[in-house]
XYZ file of C-alpha atoms in Angstrom:
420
model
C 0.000 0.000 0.000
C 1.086 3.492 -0.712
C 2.488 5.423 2.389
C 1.734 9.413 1.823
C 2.750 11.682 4.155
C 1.215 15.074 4.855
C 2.597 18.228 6.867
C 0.700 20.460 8.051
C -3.165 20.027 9.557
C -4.829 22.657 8.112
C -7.554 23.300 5.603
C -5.662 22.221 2.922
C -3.755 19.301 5.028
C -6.439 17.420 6.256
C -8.182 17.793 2.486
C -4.948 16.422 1.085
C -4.762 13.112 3.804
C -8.392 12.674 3.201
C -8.217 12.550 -0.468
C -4.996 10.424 -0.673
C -7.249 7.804 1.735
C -9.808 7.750 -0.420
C -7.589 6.919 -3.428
C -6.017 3.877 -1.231
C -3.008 5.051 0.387
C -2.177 4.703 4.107
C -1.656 8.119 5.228
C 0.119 9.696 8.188
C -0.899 13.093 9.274
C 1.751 15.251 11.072
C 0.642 18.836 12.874
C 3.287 20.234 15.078
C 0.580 22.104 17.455
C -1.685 20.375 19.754
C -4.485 19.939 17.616
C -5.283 20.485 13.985
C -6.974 23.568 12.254
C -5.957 25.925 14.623
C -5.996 28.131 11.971
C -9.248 27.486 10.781
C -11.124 28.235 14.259
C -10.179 32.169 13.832
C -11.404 32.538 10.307
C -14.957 34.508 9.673
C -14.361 35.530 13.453
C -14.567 32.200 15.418
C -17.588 31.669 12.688
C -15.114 29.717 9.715
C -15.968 31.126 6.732
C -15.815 27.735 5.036
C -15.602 28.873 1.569
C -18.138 30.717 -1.161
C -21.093 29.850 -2.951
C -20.337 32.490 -5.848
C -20.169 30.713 -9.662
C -16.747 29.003 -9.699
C -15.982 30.556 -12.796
C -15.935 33.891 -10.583
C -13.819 32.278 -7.869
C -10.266 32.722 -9.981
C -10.825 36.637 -10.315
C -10.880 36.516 -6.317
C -7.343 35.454 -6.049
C -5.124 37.815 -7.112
C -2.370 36.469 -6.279
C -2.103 34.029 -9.072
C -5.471 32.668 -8.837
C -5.444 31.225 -12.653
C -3.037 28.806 -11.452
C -5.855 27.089 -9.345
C -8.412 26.634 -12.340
C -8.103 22.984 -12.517
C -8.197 22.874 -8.518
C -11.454 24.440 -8.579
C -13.115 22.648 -11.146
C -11.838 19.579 -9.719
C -12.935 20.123 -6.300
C -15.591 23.244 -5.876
C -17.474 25.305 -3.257
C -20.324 22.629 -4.153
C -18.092 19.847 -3.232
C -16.533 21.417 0.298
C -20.357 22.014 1.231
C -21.710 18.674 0.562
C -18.580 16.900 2.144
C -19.211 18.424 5.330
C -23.529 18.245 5.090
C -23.088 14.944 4.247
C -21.169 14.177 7.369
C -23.452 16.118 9.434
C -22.694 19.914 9.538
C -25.202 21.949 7.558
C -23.959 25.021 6.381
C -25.292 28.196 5.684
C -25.098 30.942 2.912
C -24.777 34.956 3.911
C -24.222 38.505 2.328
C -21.600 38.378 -0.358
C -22.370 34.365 -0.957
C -19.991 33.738 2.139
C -20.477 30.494 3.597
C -20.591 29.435 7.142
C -21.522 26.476 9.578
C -25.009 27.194 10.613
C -23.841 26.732 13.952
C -21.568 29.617 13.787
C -19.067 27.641 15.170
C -15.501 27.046 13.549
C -14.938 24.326 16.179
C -17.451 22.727 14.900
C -15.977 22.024 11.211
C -12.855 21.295 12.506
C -14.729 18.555 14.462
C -16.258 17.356 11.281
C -12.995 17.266 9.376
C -11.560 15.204 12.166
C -14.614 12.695 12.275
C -13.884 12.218 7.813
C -9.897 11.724 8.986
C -10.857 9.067 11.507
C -13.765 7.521 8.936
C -11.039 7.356 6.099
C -8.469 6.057 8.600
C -5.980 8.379 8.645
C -3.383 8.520 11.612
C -3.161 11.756 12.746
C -0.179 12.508 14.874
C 0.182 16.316 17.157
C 2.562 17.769 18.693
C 5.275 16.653 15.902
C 6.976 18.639 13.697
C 9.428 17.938 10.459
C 12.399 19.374 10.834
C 13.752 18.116 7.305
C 12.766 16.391 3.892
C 14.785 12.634 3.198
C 15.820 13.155 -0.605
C 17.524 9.949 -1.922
C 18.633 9.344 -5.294
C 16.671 12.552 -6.308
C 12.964 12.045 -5.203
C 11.488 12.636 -1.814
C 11.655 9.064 0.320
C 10.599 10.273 3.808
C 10.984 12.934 6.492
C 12.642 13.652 9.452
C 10.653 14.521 13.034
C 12.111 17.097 14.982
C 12.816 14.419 17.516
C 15.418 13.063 14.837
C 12.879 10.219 13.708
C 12.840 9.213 10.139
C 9.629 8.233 8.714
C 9.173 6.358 5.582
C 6.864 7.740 2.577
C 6.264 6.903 -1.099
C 4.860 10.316 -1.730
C 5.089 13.751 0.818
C 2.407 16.368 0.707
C 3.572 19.851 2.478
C 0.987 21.915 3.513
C 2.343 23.853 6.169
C 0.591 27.487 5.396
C 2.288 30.314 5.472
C 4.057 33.190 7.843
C 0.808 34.636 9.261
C -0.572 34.254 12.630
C 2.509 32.161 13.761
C 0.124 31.333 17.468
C -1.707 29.103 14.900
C 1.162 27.053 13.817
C 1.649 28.990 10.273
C 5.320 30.029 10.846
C 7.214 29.428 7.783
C 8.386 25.870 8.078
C 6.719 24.680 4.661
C 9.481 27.290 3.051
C 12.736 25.815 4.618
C 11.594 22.227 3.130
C 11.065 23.293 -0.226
C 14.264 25.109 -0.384
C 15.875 22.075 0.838
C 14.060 20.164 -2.542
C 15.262 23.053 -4.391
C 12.224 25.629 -4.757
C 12.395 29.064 -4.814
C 10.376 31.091 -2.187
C 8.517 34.304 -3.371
C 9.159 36.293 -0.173
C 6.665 36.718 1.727
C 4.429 39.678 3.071
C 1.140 40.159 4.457
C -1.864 40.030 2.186
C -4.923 40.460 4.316
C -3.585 42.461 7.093
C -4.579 45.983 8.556
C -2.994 49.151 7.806
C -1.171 51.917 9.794
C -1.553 55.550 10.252
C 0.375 57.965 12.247
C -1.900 60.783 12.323
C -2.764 60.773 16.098
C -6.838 61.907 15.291
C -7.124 58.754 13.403
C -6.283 56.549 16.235
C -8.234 59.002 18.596
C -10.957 57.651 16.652
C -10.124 53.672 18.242
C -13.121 51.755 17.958
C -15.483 53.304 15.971
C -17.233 51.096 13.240
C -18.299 52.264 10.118
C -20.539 50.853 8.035
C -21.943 51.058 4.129
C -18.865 53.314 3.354
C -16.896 53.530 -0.228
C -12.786 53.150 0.614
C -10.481 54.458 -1.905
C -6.723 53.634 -1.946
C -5.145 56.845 -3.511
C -1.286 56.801 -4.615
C -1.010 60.338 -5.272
C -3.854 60.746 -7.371
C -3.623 57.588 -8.644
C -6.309 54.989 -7.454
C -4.940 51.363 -6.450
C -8.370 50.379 -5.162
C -11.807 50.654 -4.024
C -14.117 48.717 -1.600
C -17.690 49.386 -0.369
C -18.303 47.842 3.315
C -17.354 48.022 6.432
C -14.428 49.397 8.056
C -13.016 50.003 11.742
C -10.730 52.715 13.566
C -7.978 51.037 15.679
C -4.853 51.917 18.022
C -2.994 51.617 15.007
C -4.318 53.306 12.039
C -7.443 51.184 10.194
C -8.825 47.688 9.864
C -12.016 45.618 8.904
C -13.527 43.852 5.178
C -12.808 46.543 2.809
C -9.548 47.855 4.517
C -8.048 43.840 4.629
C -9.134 43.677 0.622
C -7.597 47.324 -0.342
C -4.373 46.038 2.131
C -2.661 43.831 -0.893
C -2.662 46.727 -3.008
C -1.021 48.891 -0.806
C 1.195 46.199 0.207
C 1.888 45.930 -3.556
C 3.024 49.527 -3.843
C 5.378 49.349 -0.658
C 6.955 46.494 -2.044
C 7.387 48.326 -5.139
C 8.902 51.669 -3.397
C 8.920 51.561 0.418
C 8.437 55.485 0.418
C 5.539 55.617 -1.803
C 2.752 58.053 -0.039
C -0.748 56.441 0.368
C -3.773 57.922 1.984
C -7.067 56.222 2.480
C -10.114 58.574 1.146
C -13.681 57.825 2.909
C -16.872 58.678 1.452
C -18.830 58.264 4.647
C -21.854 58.786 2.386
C -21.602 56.952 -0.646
C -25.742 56.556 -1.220
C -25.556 60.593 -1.525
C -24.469 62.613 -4.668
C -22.253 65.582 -3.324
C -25.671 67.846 -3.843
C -27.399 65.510 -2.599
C -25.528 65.707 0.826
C -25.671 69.527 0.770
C -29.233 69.580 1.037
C -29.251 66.818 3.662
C -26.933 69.082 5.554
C -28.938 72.439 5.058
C -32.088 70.254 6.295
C -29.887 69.430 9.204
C -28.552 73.237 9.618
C -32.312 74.531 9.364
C -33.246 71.517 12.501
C -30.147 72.826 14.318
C -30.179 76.429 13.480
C -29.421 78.237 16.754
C -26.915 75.320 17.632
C -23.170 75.454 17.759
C -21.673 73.084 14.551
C -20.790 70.521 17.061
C -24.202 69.859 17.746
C -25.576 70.089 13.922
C -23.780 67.104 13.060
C -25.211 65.073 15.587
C -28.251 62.948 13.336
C -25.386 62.904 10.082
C -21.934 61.151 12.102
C -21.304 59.132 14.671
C -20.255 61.182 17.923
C -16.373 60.495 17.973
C -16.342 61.754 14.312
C -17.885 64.698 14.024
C -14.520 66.884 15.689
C -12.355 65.564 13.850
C -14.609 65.920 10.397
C -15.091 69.632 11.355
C -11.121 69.514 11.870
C -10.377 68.130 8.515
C -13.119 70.666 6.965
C -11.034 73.842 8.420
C -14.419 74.949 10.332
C -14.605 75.417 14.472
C -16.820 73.573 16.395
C -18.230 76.558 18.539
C -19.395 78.096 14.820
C -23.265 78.747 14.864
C -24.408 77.106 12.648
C -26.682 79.514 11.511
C -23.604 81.369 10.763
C -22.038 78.474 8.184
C -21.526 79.704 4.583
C -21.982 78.352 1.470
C -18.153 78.015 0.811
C -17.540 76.324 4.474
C -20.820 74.132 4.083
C -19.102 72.986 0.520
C -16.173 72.029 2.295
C -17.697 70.271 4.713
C -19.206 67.943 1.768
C -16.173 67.232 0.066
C -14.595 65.784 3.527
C -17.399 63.619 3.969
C -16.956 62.556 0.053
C -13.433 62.201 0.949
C -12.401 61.839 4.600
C -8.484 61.761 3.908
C -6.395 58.971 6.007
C -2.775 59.069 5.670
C -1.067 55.267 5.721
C 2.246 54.642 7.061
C 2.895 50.602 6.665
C 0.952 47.201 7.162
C 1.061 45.646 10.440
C 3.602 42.834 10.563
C 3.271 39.402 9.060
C 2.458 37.817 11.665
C -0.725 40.150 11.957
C -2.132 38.884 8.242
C -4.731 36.947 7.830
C -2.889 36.009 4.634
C 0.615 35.690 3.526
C 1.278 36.505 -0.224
C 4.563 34.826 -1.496
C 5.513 31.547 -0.823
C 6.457 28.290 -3.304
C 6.945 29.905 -6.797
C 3.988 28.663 -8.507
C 6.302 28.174 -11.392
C 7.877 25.046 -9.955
C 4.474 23.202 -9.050
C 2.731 21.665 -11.786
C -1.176 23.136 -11.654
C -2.499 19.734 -12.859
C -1.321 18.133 -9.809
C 0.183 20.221 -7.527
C 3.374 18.335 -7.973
C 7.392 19.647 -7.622
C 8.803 20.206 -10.974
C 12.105 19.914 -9.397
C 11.593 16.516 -7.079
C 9.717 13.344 -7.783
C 7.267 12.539 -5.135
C 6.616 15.770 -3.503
C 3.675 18.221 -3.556
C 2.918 21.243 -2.310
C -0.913 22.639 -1.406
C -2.483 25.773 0.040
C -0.275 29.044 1.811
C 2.442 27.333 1.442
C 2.477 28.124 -2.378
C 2.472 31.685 -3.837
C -1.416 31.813 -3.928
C -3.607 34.246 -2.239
C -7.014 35.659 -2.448
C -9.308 38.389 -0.759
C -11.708 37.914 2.098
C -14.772 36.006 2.029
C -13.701 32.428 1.997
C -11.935 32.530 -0.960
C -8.725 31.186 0.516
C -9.998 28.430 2.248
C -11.478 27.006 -0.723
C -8.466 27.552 -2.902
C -6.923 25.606 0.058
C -9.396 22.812 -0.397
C -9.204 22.413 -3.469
C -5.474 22.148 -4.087
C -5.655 19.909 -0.995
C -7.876 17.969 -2.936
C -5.997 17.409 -6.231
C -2.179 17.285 -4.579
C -3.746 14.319 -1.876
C -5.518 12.459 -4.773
C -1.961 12.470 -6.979
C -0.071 11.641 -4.183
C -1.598 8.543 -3.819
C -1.750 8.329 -7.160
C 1.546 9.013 -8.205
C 2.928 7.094 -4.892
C 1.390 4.145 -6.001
C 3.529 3.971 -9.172
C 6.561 4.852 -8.031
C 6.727 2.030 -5.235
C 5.037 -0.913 -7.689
C-alpha cells in the first residue's frame, strides 16, 4: 500500500490526507501544534468562513495572487463539493451577504470537528505535537521525512501543507518554506496580504473603535487609485482595519513592495448613497433643525459622535461656529470631507498580523495539474504554502481545499507507481 505523508493540519492538510485515503493510500498526518486547524477556528471571526457559494468561474478573479493557477483545482474540487462533504457528514452550512459560507452553527470548532470525524472515517493517523524538521531526498525524489525528535519516517509520496508566515500562534510560521528550499524551490518572499494598515496621524487613532458601516474606501497613490471597496471598516490603536480595509491592504502592500516610500492615503466617502448635492441639502435640512446650535451639535443625526470633531477639523471649520452662521463656501467644504475623509497610511502591520501571507512556493515550480514539484519526484505542495492568495470572504480556504484535494488524490496516485 502506498504510504503518503502530509505536513501540516490545516484546511488544505487534512483535504490532502483525506483525499490520498480515499484513493487507497495509508496516510500519516503530522501537525506540530496540539491539535489540527488551529488556523481554521479564527477565520470569519470564530464563525469559519468555510468557503463561497459564488459561480466558480468567478472564484479565480478573487485570487489575485495568481489565482489562474488554481483553475483545474477548482473545477476539480468546488465550493459545491466542500459544502456537501461536510452536510453529508453532518454539519449543515449556511449561505450569507456576499455568498460567504458558514456552519449554521456559527461555530468554527465545529468544522474542525467534522474534518476530524472524515480523517478518523477514512483512517488516517493523525499525529500532534510533531513537527518535520527536514525532507529525506535519496537518489533525487522525496523518500521520507525527518521529526524534529530526529525520527525518520518512511513515505512513497510527501504532501507539504504547512501554510504560510501569518498568525505564527496558529502554527503557520514558515516551516513549509525551509523544506522546499531544501528540494530546491524558490520562495517568493513573503508579506502580508490580508492584514490591517497603519496611520500615524494621532486623530485617526483618537478615533479607536469606531465602526463604520456602508462606506466607499479608496486607496489613492497620489492621485492615482490602487483600489476601491464598499463595506465596512473600523478605527484602531494603530491606524485602520475591517472587510474593505483587509481587501484594499494587498494593493497597498503591492506599492510598498514596489517603493517603500511611496505616499498612500485612504479617502472615505462616509456617504456613498448621496451625490455631493445631494448631501448639501441633507446638511442644510440638518442646519435649518439645528439652526441656533453650535456646529458641534448640527452634526449630531449625520456622524457618529467620535467623528464629528475631527470631520469639522479636517473641513477647516470650528466647532463653537453657529451654525446659523455656516456659509456656502464652508458648508461645501464640509461635503467634500465627507466625500473624501483623507487617512494618511504609514505601513501594514507585521506578518504575523495577516490573515494572509502573499509569497511563498513559486507557482512556477508546481505543476497546476497536480500540484506536484517540478524539481523533485514525489513531492507536492498545497495551500499558503504556495504563492497563492485571495481576498476575504472564503476565498482562501477554498483555494486551500481544493489544491488539498488534487495534490492528496496524486499523491496517492503518483505514490502508487513509483513504489510498484
Amino acid at each position: 500500500m502506498t504510504r503518503v505523508i502530509v505536513v501540516g493540519a490545516g484546511a488544505a492538510g487534512i483535504l490532502a490526507a483525506i483525499k490520498a485515503a480515499e484513493n487507497g493510500a495509508r496516510v500519516l498526518l503530522l501537525e506540530k501544534m496540539a491539535m489540527p486547524g488551529r488556523k481554521l477556528m479564527i477565520t470569519g471571526k470564530g464563525r469559519c468562513n468555510i468557503t463561497n457559494a459564488c459561480d466558480m468561474r468567478d472564484m479565480i478573479p478573487m485570487i489575485p495572487g495568481n489565482g489562474k493557477f488554481l483553475f483545474g483545482a477548482f473545477h476539480t474540487f468546488t465550493n459545491r463539493d466542500i459544502m456537501e462533504l461536510l452536510e453529508e457528514n453532518g454539519l449543515p452550512v449556511k449561505v450569507e451577504r456576499g455568498g460567504r459560507v458558514f456552519p449554521q452553527s456559527d461555530r468554527a470548532l465545529d468544522v474542525v470537528d467534522t474534518l476530524k470525524k472524515i480523517l478518523r472515517k477514512k483512517k488516517v493517523e493523525l499525529r500532534t505535537n510533531t513537527r518535520v524538521r527536514d525532507l529525506v531526498l535519496e537518489g533525487g525524489r522525496v523518500t521520507g521525512v525527518v521529526t524534529g525528535d530526529g525520527r525518520t519516517l518512511a513515505a512513497d509520496a510527501v504532501v507539504i501543507t504547512t501554510g504560510g508566515a501569518s498568525y505564527p500562534r496558529t502554527g503557520s510560521t514558515g516551516d513549509g518554506y525551509g523544506l522546499a528550499r531544501e528540494a530546491g524551490h524558490t520562495i517568493v518572499p513573503p508579506r502580508p496580504a490580508l492584514v490591517p494598515l497603519e496611520s500615524d496621524d494621532p486623530e485617526i487613532r483618537a478615533l479607536q473603535g469606531l465602526s463604520l458601516r456602508n462606506v466607499r474606501g479608496t486607496l489613492l497613490q497620489g492621485s492615482r487609485v490602487l483600489g476601491q471597496e464598499f463595506g465596512e471598516m473600523l478605527f484602531t490603536h494603530f491606524g485602520v482595519s475591517g472587510p474593505i480595509i483587509l481587501t484594499l491592504s494587498r494593493a497597498a502592500s503591492t506599492a510598498w513592495k514596489k517603493d517603500p516610500q511611496a505616499i498612500l492615503d485612504l479617502a472615505i466617502d462616509l456617504k456613498p448613497a448621496l451625490t455631493p448635492e445631494q448631501l448639501d441639502a441633507r446638511i442644510q435640512r440638518d442646519f435649518a433643525k439645528y439652526s441656533r446650535k453650535q456646529l458641534k451639535a448640527g452634526l449630531h443625526d449625520l456622524l457618529p459622535q467620535s467623528l464629528i470633531p475631527v470631520i469639522i477639523d479636517a473641513a477647516c471649520l470650528k466647532p463653537e461656529q453657529e451654525v446659523n452662521q455656516i456659509t456656502r463656501k464652508e458648508r461645501q467644504r464640509l461635503v467634500e470631507t465627507l466625500k473624501a475623509f483623507m487617512v494618511p497610511l504609514s505601513g501594514t502591520r507585521p506578518l504575523a498580523e495577516a490573515i494572509v501571507t502573499a509569497g511563498g512556493v513559486s507557482t512556477k515550480e508546481i505543476n497546476p495539474s497536480t500540484f506536484a514539484s517540478k524539481k523533485v519526484p514525489n513531492l507536492y505542495f498545497a495551500g499558503e504554502v504556495m504563492d497563492v492568495d485571495g481576498y476575504t470572504g472564503g476565498y482562501n480556504l477554498q483555494a486551500a481545499f481544493s489544491s488539498g484535494c488534487v495534490a492528496g488524490t496524486h499523491a496517492a496516485l503518483d505514490g502508487k507507481e513509483e513504489s510498484v
